[in-house]
PDB file of C-alpha atoms in Angstrom:
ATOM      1  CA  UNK A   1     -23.354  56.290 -26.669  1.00  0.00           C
ATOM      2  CA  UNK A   2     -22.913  58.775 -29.391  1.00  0.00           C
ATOM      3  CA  UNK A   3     -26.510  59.558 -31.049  1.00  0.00           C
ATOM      4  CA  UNK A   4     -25.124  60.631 -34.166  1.00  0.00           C
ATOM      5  CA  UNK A   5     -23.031  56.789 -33.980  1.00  0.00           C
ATOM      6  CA  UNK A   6     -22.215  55.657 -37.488  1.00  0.00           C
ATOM      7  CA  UNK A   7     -22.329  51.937 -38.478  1.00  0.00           C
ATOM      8  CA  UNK A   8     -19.819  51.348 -40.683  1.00  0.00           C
ATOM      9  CA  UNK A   9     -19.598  47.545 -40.932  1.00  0.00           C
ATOM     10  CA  UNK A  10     -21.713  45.262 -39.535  1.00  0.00           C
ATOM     11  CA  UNK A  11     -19.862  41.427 -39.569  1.00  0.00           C
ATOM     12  CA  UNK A  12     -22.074  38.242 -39.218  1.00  0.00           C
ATOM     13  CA  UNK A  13     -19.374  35.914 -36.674  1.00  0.00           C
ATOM     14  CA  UNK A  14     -20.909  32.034 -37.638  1.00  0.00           C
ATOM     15  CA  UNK A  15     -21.127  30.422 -34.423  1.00  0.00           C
ATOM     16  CA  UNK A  16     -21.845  26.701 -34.432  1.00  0.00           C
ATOM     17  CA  UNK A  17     -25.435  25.160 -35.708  1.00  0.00           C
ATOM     18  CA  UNK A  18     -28.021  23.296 -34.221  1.00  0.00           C
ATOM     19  CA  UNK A  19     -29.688  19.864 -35.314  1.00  0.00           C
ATOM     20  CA  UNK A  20     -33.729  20.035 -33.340  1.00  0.00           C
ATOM     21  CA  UNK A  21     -36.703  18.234 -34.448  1.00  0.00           C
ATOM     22  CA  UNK A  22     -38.255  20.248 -37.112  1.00  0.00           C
ATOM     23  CA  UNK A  23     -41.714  20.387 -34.913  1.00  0.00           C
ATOM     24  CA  UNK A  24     -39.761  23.768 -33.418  1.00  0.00           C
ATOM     25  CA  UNK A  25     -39.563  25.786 -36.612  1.00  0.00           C
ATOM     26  CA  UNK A  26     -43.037  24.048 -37.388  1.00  0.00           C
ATOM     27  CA  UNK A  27     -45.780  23.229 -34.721  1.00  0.00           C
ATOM     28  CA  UNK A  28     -48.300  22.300 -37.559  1.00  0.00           C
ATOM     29  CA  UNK A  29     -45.967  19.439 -37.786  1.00  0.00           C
ATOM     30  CA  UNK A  30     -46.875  17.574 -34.594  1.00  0.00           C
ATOM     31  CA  UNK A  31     -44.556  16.867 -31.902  1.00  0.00           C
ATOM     32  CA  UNK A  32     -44.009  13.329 -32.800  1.00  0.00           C
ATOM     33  CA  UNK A  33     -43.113  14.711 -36.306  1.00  0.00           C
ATOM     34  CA  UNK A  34     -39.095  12.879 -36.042  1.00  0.00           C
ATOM     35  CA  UNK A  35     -37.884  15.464 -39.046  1.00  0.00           C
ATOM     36  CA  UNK A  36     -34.592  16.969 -38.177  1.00  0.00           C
ATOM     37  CA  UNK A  37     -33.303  20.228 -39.089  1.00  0.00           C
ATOM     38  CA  UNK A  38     -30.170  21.903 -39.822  1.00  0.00           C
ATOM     39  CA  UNK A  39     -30.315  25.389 -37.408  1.00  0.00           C
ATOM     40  CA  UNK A  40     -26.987  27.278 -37.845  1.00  0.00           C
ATOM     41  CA  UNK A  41     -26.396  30.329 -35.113  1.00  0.00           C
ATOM     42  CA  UNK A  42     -24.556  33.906 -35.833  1.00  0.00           C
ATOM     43  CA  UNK A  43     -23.759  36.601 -33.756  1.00  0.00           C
ATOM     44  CA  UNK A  44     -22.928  39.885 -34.836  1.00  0.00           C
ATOM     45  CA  UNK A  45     -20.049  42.808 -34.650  1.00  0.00           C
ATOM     46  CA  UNK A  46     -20.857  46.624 -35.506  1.00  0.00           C
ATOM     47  CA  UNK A  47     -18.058  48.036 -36.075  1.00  0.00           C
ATOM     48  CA  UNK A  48     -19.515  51.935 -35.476  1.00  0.00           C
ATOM     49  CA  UNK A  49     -17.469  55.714 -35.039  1.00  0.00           C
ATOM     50  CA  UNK A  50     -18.313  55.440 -31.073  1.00  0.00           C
ATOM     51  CA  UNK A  51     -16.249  51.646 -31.253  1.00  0.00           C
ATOM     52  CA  UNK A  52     -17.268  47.915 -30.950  1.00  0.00           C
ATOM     53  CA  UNK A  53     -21.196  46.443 -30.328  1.00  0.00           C
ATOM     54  CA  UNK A  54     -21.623  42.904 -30.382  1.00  0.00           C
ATOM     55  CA  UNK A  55     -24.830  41.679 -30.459  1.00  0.00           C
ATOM     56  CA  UNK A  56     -24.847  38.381 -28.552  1.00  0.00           C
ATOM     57  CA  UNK A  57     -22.469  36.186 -27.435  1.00  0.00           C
ATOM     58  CA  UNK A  58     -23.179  32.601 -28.859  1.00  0.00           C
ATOM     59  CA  UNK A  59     -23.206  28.798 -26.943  1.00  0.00           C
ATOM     60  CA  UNK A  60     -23.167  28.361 -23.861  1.00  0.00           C
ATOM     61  CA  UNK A  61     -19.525  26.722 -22.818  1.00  0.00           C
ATOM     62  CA  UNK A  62     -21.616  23.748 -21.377  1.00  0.00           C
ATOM     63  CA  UNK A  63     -21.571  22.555 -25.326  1.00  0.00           C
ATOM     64  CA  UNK A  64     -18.300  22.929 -25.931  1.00  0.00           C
ATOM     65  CA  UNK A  65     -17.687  19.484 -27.922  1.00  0.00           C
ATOM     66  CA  UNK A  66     -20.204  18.248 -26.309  1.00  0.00           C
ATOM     67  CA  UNK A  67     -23.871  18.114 -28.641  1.00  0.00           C
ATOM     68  CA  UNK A  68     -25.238  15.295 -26.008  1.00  0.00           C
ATOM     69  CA  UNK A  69     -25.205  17.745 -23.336  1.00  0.00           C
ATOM     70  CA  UNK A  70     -29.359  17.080 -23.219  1.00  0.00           C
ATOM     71  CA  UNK A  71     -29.445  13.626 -22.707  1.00  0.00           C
ATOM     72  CA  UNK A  72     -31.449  12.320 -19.849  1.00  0.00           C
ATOM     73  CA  UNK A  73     -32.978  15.208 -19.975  1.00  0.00           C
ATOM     74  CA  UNK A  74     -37.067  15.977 -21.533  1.00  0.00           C
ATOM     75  CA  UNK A  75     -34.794  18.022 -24.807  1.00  0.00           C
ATOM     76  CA  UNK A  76     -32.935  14.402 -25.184  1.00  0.00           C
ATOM     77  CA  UNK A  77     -33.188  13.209 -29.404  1.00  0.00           C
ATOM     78  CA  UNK A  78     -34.583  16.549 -29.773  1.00  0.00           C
ATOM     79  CA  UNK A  79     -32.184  19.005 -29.417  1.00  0.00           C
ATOM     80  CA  UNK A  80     -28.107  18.771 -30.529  1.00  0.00           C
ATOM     81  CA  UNK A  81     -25.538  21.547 -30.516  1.00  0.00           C
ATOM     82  CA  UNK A  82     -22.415  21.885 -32.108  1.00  0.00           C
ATOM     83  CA  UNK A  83     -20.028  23.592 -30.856  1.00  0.00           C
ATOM     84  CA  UNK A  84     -16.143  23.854 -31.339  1.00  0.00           C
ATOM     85  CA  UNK A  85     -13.468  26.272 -29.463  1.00  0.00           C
ATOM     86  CA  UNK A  86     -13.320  28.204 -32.661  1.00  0.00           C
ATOM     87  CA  UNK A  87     -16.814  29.821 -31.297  1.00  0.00           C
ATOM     88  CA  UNK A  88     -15.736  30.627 -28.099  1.00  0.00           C
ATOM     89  CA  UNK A  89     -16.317  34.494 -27.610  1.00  0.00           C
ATOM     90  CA  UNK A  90     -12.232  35.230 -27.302  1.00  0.00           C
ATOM     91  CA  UNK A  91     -11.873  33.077 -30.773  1.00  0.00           C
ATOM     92  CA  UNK A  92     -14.763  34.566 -32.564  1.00  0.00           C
ATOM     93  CA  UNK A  93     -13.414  38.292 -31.521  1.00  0.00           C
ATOM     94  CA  UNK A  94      -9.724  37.293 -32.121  1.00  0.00           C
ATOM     95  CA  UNK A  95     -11.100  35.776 -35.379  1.00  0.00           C
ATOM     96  CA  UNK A  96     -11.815  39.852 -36.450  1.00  0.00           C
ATOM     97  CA  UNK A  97      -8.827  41.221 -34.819  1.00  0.00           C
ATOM     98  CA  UNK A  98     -10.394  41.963 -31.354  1.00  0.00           C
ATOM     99  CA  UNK A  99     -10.593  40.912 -27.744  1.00  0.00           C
ATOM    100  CA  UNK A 100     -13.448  40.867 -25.234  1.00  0.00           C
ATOM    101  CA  UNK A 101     -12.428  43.723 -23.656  1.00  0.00           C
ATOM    102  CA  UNK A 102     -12.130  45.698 -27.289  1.00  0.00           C
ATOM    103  CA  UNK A 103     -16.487  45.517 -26.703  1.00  0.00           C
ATOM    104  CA  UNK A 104     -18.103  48.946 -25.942  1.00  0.00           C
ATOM    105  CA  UNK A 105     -21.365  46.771 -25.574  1.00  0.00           C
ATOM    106  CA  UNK A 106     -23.190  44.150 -25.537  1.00  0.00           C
ATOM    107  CA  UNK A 107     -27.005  44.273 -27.050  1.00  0.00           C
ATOM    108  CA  UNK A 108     -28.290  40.793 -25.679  1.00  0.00           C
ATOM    109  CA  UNK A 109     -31.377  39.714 -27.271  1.00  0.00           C
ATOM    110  CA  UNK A 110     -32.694  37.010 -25.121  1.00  0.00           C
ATOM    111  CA  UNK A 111     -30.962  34.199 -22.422  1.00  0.00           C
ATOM    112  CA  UNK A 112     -30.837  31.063 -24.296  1.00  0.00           C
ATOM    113  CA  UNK A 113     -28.505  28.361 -24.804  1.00  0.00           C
ATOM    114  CA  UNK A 114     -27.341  29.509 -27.841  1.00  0.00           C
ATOM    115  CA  UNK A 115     -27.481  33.467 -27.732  1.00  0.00           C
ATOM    116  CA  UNK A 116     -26.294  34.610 -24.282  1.00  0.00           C
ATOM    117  CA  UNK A 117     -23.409  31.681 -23.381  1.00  0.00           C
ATOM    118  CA  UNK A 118     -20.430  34.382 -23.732  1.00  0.00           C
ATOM    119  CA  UNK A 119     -21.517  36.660 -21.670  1.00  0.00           C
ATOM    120  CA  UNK A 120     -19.205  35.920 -18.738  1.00  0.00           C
ATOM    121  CA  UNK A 121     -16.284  37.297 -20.695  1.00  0.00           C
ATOM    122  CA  UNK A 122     -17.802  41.062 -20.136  1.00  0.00           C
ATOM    123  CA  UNK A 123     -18.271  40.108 -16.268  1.00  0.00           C
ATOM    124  CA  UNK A 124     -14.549  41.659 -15.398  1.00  0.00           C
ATOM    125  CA  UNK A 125     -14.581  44.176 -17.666  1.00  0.00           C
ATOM    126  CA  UNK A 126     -18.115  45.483 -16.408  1.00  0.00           C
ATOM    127  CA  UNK A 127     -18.959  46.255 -20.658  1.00  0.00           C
ATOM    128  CA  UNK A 128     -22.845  47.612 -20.303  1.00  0.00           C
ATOM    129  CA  UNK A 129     -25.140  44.686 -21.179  1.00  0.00           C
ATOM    130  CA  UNK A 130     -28.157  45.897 -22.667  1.00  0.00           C
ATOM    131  CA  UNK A 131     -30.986  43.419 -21.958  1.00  0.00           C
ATOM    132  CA  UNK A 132     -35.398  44.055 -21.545  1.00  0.00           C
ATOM    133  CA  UNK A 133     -36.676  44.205 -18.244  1.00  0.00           C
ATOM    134  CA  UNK A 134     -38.986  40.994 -19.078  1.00  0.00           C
ATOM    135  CA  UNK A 135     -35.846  38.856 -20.031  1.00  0.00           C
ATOM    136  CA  UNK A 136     -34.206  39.471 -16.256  1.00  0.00           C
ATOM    137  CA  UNK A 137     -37.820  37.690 -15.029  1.00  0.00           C
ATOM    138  CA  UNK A 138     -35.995  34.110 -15.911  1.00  0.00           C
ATOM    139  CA  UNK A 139     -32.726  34.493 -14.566  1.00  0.00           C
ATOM    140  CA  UNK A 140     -33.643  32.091 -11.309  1.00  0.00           C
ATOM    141  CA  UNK A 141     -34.991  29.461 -14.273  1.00  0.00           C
ATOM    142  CA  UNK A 142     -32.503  26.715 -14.132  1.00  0.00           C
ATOM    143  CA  UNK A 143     -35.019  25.109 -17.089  1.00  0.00           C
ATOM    144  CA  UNK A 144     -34.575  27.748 -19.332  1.00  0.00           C
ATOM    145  CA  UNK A 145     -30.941  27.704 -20.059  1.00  0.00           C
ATOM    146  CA  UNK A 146     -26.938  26.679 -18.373  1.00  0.00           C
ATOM    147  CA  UNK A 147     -26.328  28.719 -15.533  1.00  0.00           C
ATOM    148  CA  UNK A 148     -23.865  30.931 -17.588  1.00  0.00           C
ATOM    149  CA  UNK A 149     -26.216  32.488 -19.758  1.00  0.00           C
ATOM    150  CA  UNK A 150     -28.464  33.752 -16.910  1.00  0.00           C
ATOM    151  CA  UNK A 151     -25.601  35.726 -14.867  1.00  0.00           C
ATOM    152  CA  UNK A 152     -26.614  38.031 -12.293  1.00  0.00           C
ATOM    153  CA  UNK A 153     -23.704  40.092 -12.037  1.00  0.00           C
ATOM    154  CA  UNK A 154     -23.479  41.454 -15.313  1.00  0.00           C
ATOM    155  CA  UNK A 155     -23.418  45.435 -15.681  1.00  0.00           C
ATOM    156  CA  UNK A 156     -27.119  45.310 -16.872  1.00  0.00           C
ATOM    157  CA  UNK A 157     -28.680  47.901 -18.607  1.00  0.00           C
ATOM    158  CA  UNK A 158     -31.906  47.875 -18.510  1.00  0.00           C
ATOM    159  CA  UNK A 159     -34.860  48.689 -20.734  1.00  0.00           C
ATOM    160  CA  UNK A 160     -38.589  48.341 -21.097  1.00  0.00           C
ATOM    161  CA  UNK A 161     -39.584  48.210 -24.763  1.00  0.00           C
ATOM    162  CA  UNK A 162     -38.430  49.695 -27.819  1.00  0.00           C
ATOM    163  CA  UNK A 163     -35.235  51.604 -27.593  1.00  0.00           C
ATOM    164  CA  UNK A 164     -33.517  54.340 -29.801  1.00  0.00           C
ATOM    165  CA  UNK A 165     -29.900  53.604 -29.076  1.00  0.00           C
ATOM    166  CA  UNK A 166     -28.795  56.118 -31.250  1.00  0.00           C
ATOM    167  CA  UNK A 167     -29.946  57.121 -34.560  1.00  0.00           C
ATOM    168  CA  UNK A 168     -29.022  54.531 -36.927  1.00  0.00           C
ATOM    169  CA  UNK A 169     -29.551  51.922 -33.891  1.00  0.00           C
ATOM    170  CA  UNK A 170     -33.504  50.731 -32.918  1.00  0.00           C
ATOM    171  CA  UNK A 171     -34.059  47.973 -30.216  1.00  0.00           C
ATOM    172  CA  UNK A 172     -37.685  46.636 -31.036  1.00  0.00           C
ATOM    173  CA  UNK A 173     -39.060  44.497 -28.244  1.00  0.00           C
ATOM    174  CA  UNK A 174     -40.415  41.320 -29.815  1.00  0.00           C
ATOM    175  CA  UNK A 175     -41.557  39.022 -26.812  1.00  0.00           C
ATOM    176  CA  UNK A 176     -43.533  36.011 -27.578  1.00  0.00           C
ATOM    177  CA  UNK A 177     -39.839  33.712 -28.523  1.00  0.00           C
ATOM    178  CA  UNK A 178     -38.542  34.412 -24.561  1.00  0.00           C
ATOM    179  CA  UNK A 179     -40.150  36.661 -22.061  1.00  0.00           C
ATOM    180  CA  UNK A 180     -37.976  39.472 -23.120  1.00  0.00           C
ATOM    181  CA  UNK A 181     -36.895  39.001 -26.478  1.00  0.00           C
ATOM    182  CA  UNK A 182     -35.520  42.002 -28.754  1.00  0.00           C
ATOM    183  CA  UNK A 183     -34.430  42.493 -32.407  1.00  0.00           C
ATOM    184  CA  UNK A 184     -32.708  45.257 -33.910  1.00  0.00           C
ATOM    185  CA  UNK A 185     -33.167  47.677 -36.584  1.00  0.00           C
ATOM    186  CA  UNK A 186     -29.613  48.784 -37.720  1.00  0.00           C
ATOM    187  CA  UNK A 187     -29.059  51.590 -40.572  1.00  0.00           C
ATOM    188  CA  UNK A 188     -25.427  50.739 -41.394  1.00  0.00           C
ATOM    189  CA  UNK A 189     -22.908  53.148 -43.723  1.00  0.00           C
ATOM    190  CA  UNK A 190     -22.521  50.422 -46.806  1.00  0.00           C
ATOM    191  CA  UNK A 191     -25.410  48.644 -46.915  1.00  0.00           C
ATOM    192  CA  UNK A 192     -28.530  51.207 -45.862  1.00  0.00           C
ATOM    193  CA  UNK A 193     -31.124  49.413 -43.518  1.00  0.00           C
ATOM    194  CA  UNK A 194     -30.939  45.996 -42.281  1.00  0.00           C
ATOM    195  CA  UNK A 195     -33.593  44.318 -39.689  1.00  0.00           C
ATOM    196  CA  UNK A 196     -32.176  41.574 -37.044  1.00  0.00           C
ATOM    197  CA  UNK A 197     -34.845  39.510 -36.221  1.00  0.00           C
ATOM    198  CA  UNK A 198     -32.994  37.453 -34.159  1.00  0.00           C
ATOM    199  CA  UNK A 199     -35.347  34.431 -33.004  1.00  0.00           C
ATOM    200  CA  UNK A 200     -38.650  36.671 -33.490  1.00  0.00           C
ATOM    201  CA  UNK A 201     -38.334  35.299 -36.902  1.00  0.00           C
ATOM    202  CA  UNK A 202     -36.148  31.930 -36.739  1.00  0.00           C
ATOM    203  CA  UNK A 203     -36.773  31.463 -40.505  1.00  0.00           C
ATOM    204  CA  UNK A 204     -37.982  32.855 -44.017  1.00  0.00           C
ATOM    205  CA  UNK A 205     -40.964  30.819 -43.806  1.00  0.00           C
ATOM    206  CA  UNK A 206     -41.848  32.009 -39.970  1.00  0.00           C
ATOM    207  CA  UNK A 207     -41.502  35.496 -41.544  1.00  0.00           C
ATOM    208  CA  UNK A 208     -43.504  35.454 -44.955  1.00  0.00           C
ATOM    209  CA  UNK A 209     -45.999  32.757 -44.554  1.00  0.00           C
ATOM    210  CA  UNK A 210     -46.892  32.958 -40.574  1.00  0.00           C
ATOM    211  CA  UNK A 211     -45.322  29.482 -40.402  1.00  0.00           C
ATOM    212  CA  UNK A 212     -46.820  28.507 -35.989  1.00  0.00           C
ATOM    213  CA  UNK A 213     -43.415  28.024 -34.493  1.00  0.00           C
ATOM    214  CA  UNK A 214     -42.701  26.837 -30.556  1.00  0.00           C
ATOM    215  CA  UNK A 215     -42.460  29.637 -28.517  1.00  0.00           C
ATOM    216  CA  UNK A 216     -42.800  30.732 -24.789  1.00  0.00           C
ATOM    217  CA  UNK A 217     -46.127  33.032 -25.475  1.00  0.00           C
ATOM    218  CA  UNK A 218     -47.261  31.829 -28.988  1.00  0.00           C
ATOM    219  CA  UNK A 219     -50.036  34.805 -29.080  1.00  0.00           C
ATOM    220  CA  UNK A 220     -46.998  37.358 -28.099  1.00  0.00           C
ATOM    221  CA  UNK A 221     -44.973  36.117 -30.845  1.00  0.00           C
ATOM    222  CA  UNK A 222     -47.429  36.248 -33.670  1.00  0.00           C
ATOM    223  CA  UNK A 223     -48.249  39.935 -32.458  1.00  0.00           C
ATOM    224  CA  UNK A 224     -43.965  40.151 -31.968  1.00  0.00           C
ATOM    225  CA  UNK A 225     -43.992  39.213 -36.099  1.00  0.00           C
ATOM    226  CA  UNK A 226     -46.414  41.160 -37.024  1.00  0.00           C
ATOM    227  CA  UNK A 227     -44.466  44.310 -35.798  1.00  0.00           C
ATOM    228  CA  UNK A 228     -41.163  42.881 -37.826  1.00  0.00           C
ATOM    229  CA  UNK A 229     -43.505  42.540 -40.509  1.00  0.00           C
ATOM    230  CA  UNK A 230     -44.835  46.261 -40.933  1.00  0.00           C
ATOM    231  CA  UNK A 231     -41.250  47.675 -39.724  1.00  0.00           C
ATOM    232  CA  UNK A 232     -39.751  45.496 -43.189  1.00  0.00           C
ATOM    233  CA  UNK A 233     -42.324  47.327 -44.646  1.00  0.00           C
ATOM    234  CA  UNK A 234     -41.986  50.997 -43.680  1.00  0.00           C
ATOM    235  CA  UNK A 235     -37.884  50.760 -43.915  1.00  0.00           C
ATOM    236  CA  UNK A 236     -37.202  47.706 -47.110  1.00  0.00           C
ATOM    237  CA  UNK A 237     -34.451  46.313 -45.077  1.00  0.00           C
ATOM    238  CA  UNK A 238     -32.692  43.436 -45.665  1.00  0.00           C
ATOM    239  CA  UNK A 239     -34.161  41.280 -43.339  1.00  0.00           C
ATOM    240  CA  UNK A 240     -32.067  38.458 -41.313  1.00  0.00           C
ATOM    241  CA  UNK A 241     -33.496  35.637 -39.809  1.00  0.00           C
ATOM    242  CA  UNK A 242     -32.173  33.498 -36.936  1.00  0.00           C
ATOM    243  CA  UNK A 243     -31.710  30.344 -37.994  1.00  0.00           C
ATOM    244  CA  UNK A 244     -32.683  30.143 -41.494  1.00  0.00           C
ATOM    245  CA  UNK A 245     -30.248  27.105 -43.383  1.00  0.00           C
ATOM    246  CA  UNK A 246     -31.226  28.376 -46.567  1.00  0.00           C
ATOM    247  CA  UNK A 247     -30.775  32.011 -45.832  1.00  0.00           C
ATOM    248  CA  UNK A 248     -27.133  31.838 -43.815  1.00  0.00           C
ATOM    249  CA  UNK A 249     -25.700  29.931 -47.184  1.00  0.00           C
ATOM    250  CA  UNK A 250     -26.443  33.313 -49.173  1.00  0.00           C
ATOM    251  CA  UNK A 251     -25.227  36.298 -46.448  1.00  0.00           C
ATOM    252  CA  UNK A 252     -22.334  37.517 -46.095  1.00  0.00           C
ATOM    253  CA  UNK A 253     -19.906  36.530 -42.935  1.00  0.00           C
ATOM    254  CA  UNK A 254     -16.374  38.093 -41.894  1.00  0.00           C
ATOM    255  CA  UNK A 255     -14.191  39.150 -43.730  1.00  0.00           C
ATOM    256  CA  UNK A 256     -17.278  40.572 -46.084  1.00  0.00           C
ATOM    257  CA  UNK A 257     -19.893  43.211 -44.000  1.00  0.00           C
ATOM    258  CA  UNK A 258     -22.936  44.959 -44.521  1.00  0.00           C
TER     259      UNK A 258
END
């Protein structure tokens, strides 16, 4: 990877939503709190000088039309996910123009069900999958998310902590979300500074007002924000949250870029 890499667009891809009990954005809430929320899911292209990134890979296949796939399950009434063919990773990419194989590489931010379910299309093609040591720690889980998003055959890269990709590309490890979580700090040609938080930061409220949210290591995560927090501060990104409904209405998606 070219150090001097220039971002020249980066494209938020929509790719399906979520409806979970609010309790997960919200643990002050109570877990028999029945409020359900509207969680919508992105992935993103950078479209850079040294060619393609994508950063994550969406659903899992496993909820392919399919938003009961937890019942009978402990996530059963808690948990739905939508999604259509449309955000399959060869129809998100062909959406833009490209294929799978068009991908220099992947930057995964974490296994779940939602962020790491299109992975298998950069099996064959062996595309570098940058991922944090921690995250690899889960990949035996069955409980943590559908077989597909924990592959162990992928051309792993692997990292421990924050990362300078390249100059106008920072992997911060945020832990606290998953074992291994990331987020990104991306300086991109049009748009100056903008800070991924990925599911460090699932919403505007997590961010600003220390809303508890359910996480794997709650302690890790609150530390894992506070870092977001003074990196927003030193840089004055714009800063993207995961799964914010109110925020996603307001960004910009393909065919506009950052």
């Amino acid at each position: 990877m070219d150090k001097r890499l220039v971002v020249n667009k980066l494209y938020i891809l929509p790719a399906g939503h979520g409806v979970l009990r609010e309790f997960f954005f919200n643990t002050n809430l109570g877990a028999d709190n029945e409020q359900m929320v509207h969680s919508p899911l992105s992935i993103y292209l950078l479209d850079t000088s040294d060619g393609l990134i994508l950063v994550d890979s969406g659903f899992a296949e496993d909820f392919l039309n399919n938003p009961n796939y937890y019942n009978g399950t402990p996530m059963e009434g808690l948990l739905y996910l939508y999604m259509k063919e449309e955000h399959r990773i060869p129809a998100l990419l062909g959406s833009v123009g490209y294929k799978p194989e068009d991908v220099k590489l992947v930057i995964s931010t974490h296994f779940h069900s939602d962020h790491s379910g299109g992975h298998k299309y950069f099996l064959e093609t062996q595309t570098p999958v940058i991922v944090q040591k921690n995250e690899l720690t889960i990949l035996d889980d069955e409980t943590y998310s559908p077989a597909e998003c924990r592959l162990k055959d992928l051309n792993y890269q692997v990292i421990d902590g924050d990362y300078q990709l390249c100059d106008n590309i920072q992997l911060i490890y945020t832990p606290g979300h998953s074992p291994g979580h990331q987020s990104l700090l991306i300086n991109t040609k049009n748009s100056g500074y903008i800070l991924l938080c990925v599911d460090a930061a699932l919403t505007e409220g997590i961010f600003k007002q220390n809303v508890p949210y359910f996480a794997a290591d709650p302690e890790q995560a609150t530390l894992s924000l506070n870092r977001l927090k003074a990196i927003a501060a030193e840089y004055n990104p714009l800063v993207i949250f995961g799964h914010d409904e109110q925020q996603a209405k307001a960004l910009k998606v393909y065919p506009e870029f950052y």
